[in-house]
PDB file of C-alpha atoms in Angstrom:
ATOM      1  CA  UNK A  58     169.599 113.651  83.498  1.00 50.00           C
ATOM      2  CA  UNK A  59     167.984 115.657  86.211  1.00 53.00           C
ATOM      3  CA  UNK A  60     165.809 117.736  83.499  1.00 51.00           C
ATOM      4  CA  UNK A  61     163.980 114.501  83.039  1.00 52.00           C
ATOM      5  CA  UNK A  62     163.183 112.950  86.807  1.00 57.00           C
ATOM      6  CA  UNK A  63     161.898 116.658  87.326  1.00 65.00           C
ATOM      7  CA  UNK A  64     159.439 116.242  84.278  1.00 69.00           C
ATOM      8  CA  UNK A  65     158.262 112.716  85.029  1.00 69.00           C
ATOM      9  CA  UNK A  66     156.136 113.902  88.234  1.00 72.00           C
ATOM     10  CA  UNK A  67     154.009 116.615  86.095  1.00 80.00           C
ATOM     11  CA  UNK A  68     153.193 114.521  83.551  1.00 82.00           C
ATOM     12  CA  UNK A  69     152.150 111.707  86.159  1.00 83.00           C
ATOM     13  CA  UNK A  70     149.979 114.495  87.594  1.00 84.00           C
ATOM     14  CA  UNK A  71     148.267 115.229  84.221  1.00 85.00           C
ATOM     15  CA  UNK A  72     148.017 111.738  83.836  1.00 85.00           C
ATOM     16  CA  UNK A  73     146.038 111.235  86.809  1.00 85.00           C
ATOM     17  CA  UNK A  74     143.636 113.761  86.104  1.00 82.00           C
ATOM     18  CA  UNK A  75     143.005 113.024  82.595  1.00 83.00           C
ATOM     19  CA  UNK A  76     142.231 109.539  83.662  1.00 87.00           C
ATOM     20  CA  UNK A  77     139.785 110.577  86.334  1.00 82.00           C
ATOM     21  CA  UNK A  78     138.124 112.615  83.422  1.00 79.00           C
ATOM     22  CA  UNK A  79     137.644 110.085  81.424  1.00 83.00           C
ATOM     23  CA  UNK A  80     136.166 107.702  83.887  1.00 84.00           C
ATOM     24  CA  UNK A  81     134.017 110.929  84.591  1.00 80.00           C
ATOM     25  CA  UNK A  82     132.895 110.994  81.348  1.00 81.00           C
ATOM     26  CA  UNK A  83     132.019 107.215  80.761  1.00 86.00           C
ATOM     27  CA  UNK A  84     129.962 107.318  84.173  1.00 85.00           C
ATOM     28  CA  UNK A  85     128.071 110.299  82.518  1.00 84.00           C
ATOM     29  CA  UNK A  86     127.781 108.257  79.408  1.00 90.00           C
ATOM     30  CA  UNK A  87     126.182 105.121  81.945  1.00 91.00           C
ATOM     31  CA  UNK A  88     123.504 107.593  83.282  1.00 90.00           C
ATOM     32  CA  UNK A  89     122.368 108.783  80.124  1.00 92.00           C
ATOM     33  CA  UNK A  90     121.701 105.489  78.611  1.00 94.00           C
ATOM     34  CA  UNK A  91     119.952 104.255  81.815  1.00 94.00           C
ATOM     35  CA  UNK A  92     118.122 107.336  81.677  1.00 95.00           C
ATOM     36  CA  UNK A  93     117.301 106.495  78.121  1.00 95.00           C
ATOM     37  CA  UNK A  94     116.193 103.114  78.300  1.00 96.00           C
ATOM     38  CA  UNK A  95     113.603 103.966  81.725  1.00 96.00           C
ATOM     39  CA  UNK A  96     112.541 106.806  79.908  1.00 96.00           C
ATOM     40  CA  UNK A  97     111.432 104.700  76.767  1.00 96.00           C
ATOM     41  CA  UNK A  98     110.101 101.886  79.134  1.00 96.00           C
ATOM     42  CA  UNK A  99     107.579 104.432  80.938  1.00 96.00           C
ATOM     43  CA  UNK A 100     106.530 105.636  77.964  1.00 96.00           C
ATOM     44  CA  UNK A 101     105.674 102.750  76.303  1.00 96.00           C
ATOM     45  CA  UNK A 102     104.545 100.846  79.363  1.00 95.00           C
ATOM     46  CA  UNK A 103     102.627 104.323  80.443  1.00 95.00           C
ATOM     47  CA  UNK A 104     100.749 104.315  76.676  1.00 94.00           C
ATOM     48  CA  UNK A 105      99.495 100.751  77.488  1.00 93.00           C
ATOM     49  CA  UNK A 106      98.226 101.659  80.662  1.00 93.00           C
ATOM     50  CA  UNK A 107      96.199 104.097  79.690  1.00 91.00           C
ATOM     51  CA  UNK A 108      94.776 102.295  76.391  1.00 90.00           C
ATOM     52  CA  UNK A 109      94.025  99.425  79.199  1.00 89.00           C
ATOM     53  CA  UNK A 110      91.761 101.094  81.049  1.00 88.00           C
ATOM     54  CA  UNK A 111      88.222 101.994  80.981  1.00 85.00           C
ATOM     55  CA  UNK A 112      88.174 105.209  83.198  1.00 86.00           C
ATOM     56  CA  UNK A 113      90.206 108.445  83.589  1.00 86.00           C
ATOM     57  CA  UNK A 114      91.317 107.760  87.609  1.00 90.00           C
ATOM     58  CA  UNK A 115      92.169 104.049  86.815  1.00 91.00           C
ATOM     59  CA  UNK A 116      94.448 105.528  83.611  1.00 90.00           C
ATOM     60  CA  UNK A 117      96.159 108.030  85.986  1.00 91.00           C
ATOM     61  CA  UNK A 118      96.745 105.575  88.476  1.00 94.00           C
ATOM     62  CA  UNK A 119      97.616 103.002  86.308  1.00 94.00           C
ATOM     63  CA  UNK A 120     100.197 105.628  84.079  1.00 93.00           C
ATOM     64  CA  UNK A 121     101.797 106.224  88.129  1.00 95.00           C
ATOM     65  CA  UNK A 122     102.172 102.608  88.842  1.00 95.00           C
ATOM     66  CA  UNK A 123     104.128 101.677  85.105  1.00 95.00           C
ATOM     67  CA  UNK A 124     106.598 104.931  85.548  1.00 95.00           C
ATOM     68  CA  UNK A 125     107.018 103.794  88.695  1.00 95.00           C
ATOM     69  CA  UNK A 126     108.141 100.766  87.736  1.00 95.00           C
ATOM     70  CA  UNK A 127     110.154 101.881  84.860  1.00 95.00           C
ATOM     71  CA  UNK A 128     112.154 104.180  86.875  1.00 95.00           C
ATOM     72  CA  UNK A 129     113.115 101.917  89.748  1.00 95.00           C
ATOM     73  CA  UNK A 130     113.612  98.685  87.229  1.00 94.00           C
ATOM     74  CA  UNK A 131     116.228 100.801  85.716  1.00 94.00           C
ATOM     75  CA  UNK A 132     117.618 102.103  88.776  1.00 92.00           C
ATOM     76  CA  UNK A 133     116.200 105.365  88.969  1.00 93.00           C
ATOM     77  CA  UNK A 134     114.027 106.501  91.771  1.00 92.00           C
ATOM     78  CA  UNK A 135     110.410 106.871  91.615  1.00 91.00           C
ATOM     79  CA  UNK A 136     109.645 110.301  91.552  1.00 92.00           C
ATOM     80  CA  UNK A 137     112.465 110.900  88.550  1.00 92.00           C
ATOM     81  CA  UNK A 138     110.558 110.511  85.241  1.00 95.00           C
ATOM     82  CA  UNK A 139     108.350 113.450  84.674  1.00 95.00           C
ATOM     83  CA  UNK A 140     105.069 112.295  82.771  1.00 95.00           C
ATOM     84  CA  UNK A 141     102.523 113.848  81.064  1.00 95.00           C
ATOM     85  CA  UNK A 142      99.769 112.200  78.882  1.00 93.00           C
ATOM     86  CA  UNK A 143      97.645 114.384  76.383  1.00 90.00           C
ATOM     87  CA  UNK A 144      94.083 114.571  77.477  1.00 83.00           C
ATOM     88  CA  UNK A 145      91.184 112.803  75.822  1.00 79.00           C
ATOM     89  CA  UNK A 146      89.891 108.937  76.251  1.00 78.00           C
ATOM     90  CA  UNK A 147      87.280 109.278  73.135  1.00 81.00           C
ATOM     91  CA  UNK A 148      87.168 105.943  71.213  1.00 82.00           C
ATOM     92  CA  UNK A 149      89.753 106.191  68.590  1.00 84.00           C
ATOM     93  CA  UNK A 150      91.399 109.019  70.085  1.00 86.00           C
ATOM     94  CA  UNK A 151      95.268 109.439  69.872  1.00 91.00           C
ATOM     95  CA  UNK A 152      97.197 109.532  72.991  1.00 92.00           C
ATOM     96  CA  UNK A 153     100.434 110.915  72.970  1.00 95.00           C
ATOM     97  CA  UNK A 154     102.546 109.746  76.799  1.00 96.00           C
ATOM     98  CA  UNK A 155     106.191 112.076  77.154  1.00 96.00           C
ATOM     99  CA  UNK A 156     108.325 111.059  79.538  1.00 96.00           C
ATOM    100  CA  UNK A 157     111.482 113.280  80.569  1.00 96.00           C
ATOM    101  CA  UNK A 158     114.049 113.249  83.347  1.00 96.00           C
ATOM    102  CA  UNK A 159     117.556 115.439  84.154  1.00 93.00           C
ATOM    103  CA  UNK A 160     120.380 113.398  84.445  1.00 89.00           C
ATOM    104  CA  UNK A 161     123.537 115.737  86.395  1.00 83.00           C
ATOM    105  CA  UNK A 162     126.597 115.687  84.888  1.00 80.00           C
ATOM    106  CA  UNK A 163     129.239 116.255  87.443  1.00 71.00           C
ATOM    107  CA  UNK A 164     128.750 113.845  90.094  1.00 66.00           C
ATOM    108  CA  UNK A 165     132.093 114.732  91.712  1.00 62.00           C
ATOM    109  CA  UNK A 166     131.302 116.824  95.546  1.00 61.00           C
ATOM    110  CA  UNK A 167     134.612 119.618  94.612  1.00 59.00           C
ATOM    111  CA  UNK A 168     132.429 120.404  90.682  1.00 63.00           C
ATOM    112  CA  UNK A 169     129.301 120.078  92.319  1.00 65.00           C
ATOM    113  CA  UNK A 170     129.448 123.652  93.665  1.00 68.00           C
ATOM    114  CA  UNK A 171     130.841 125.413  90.759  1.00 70.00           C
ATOM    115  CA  UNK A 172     128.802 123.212  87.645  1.00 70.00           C
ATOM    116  CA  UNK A 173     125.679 123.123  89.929  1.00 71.00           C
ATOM    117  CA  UNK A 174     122.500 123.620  87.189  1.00 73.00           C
ATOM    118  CA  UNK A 175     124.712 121.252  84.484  1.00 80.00           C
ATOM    119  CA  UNK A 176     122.658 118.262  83.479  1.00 85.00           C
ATOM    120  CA  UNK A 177     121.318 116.423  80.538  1.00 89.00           C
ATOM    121  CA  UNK A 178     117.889 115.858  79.792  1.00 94.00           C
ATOM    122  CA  UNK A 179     116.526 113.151  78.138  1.00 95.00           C
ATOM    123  CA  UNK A 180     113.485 112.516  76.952  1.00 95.00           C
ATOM    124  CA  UNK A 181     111.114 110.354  74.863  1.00 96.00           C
ATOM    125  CA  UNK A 182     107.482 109.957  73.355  1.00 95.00           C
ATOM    126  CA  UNK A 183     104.666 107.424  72.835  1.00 94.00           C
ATOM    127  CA  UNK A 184     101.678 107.696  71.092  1.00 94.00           C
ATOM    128  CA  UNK A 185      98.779 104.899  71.264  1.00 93.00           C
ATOM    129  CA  UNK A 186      95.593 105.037  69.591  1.00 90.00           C
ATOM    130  CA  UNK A 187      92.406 103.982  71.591  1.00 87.00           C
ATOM    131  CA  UNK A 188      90.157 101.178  70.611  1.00 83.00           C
ATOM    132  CA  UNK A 189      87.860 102.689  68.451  1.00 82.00           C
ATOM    133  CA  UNK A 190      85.312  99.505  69.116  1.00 80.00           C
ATOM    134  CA  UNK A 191      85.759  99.684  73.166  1.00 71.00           C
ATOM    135  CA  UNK A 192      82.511  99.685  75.177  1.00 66.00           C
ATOM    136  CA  UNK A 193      81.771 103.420  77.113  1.00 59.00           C
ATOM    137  CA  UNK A 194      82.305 102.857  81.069  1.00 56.00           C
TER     138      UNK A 194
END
Protein backbone atom coordinates (compact mmCIF):
# COMPACT_ATOMS: atom_id res chain seq x y z
CA UNK A 1 0.00 0.00 0.00
CA UNK A 2 2.79 2.39 0.72
CA UNK A 3 4.44 1.69 -2.92
CA UNK A 4 1.46 3.55 -4.22
CA UNK A 5 0.96 6.94 -1.87
CA UNK A 6 4.83 7.25 -2.68
CA UNK A 7 4.03 7.18 -6.54
CA UNK A 8 0.97 9.42 -6.48
CA UNK A 9 3.16 12.71 -5.68
CA UNK A 10 5.55 12.17 -8.92
CA UNK A 11 3.04 11.67 -11.15
CA UNK A 12 1.09 14.83 -9.71
CA UNK A 13 4.40 16.60 -10.38
CA UNK A 14 4.54 15.48 -14.06
CA UNK A 15 1.12 16.32 -14.21
CA UNK A 16 1.60 19.78 -13.34
CA UNK A 17 4.19 20.42 -15.70
CA UNK A 18 2.73 18.82 -18.63
CA UNK A 19 -0.27 20.96 -18.07
CA UNK A 20 1.69 24.17 -17.87
CA UNK A 21 3.18 22.98 -21.30
CA UNK A 22 0.34 22.70 -22.86
CA UNK A 23 -1.17 25.96 -21.86
CA UNK A 24 2.39 27.13 -23.08
CA UNK A 25 1.83 25.85 -26.22
CA UNK A 26 -1.83 27.08 -26.92
CA UNK A 27 -0.65 30.73 -25.83
CA UNK A 28 2.08 30.27 -28.57
CA UNK A 29 -0.58 29.01 -30.86
CA UNK A 30 -2.79 32.60 -29.83
CA UNK A 31 0.27 34.76 -30.88
CA UNK A 32 0.82 33.25 -34.05
CA UNK A 33 -2.62 33.61 -35.33
CA UNK A 34 -2.82 37.25 -34.07
CA UNK A 35 0.36 37.69 -35.67
CA UNK A 36 -1.18 36.22 -38.76
CA UNK A 37 -4.25 38.01 -39.09
CA UNK A 38 -2.27 41.85 -38.41
CA UNK A 39 0.17 40.73 -40.70
CA UNK A 40 -2.45 40.06 -43.57
CA UNK A 41 -4.42 43.26 -42.50
CA UNK A 42 -1.21 45.59 -43.11
CA UNK A 43 -0.61 44.13 -46.09
CA UNK A 44 -3.67 44.43 -47.64
CA UNK A 45 -4.62 47.70 -46.01
CA UNK A 46 -0.77 48.88 -46.82
CA UNK A 47 -1.41 47.82 -50.84
CA UNK A 48 -4.48 50.17 -50.79
CA UNK A 49 -2.69 52.89 -49.41
CA UNK A 50 -0.30 53.10 -51.70
CA UNK A 51 -2.63 52.48 -54.92
CA UNK A 52 -4.63 55.56 -53.14
CA UNK A 53 -2.28 57.96 -53.46
CA UNK A 54 -0.96 60.24 -55.99
CA UNK A 55 2.67 60.87 -54.67
CA UNK A 56 5.60 58.82 -53.29
CA UNK A 57 5.74 60.76 -49.54
CA UNK A 58 1.87 60.60 -49.23
CA UNK A 59 2.23 56.51 -50.15
CA UNK A 60 4.97 56.15 -47.47
CA UNK A 61 3.12 57.96 -45.04
CA UNK A 62 0.02 56.60 -45.82
CA UNK A 63 1.67 52.63 -45.92
CA UNK A 64 2.99 53.91 -41.93
CA UNK A 65 -0.37 55.03 -40.84
CA UNK A 66 -2.41 51.46 -42.17
CA UNK A 67 0.50 49.12 -40.45
CA UNK A 68 0.09 51.13 -37.77
CA UNK A 69 -3.20 50.48 -37.45
CA UNK A 70 -3.08 46.89 -38.28
CA UNK A 71 -0.65 46.15 -35.65
CA UNK A 72 -2.28 47.88 -32.71
CA UNK A 73 -6.05 46.74 -33.94
CA UNK A 74 -4.72 43.33 -33.45
CA UNK A 75 -2.93 43.95 -30.38
CA UNK A 76 0.44 44.26 -31.48
CA UNK A 77 2.49 47.33 -31.00
CA UNK A 78 3.29 49.75 -33.60
CA UNK A 79 6.68 49.38 -34.46
CA UNK A 80 6.17 45.26 -34.79
CA UNK A 81 5.27 44.62 -38.47
CA UNK A 82 8.25 45.10 -40.63
CA UNK A 83 7.13 46.55 -44.14
CA UNK A 84 8.56 46.90 -47.25
CA UNK A 85 6.83 47.92 -50.57
CA UNK A 86 8.62 47.29 -54.02
CA UNK A 87 9.54 50.52 -55.65
CA UNK A 88 7.83 52.01 -58.67
CA UNK A 89 4.38 54.21 -58.90
CA UNK A 90 4.32 54.02 -62.98
CA UNK A 91 0.67 53.73 -64.17
CA UNK A 92 -0.05 50.11 -64.36
CA UNK A 93 2.80 49.15 -62.39
CA UNK A 94 2.64 46.11 -59.96
CA UNK A 95 3.21 46.69 -56.38
CA UNK A 96 4.10 43.98 -54.32
CA UNK A 97 3.60 45.20 -50.00
CA UNK A 98 5.44 42.20 -47.47
CA UNK A 99 4.74 42.44 -44.19
CA UNK A 100 6.70 40.25 -41.49
CA UNK A 101 6.99 40.18 -37.72
CA UNK A 102 8.82 37.60 -34.94
CA UNK A 103 6.55 36.27 -32.64
CA UNK A 104 8.84 34.63 -29.28
CA UNK A 105 8.02 31.46 -28.30
CA UNK A 106 8.82 31.04 -24.69
CA UNK A 107 7.19 33.72 -22.88
CA UNK A 108 7.99 32.11 -19.51
CA UNK A 109 11.01 34.60 -17.42
CA UNK A 110 13.04 30.89 -16.10
CA UNK A 111 13.16 29.74 -20.52
CA UNK A 112 13.65 33.14 -21.41
CA UNK A 113 17.39 32.97 -20.64
CA UNK A 114 18.21 29.65 -21.97
CA UNK A 115 15.62 29.70 -25.43
CA UNK A 116 16.50 33.44 -25.87
CA UNK A 117 16.75 33.86 -30.07
CA UNK A 118 13.54 31.14 -30.35
CA UNK A 119 10.70 32.75 -32.22
CA UNK A 120 8.41 32.30 -35.12
CA UNK A 121 8.15 34.45 -37.94
CA UNK A 122 5.33 35.08 -39.84
CA UNK A 123 4.85 36.68 -42.71
CA UNK A 124 2.59 37.61 -45.66
CA UNK A 125 2.33 39.37 -49.19
CA UNK A 126 0.15 41.73 -51.26
CA UNK A 127 0.40 42.70 -54.58
CA UNK A 128 -1.87 45.63 -56.18
CA UNK A 129 -1.71 46.83 -59.57
CA UNK A 130 -1.82 50.69 -60.18
CA UNK A 131 -4.45 52.41 -62.18
CA UNK A 132 -3.20 52.29 -65.44
CA UNK A 133 -5.77 55.38 -66.41
CA UNK A 134 -4.70 57.61 -63.17
CA UNK A 135 -3.79 61.25 -63.90
CA UNK A 136 0.36 62.06 -63.31
CA UNK A 137 0.68 64.35 -60.01
Amino acid sequence: MTGVQTCALPISVFGALLFGLVVQVLVVFGQVQRAALATASASRDVGRAVEASTTAPEAAWRARAAAVAAATDHGLDADALDVRVSPGRDRGALVRVEVSTTIPIVDVPLLRSFLAGASIPVSTSHAVRLDRYASAP
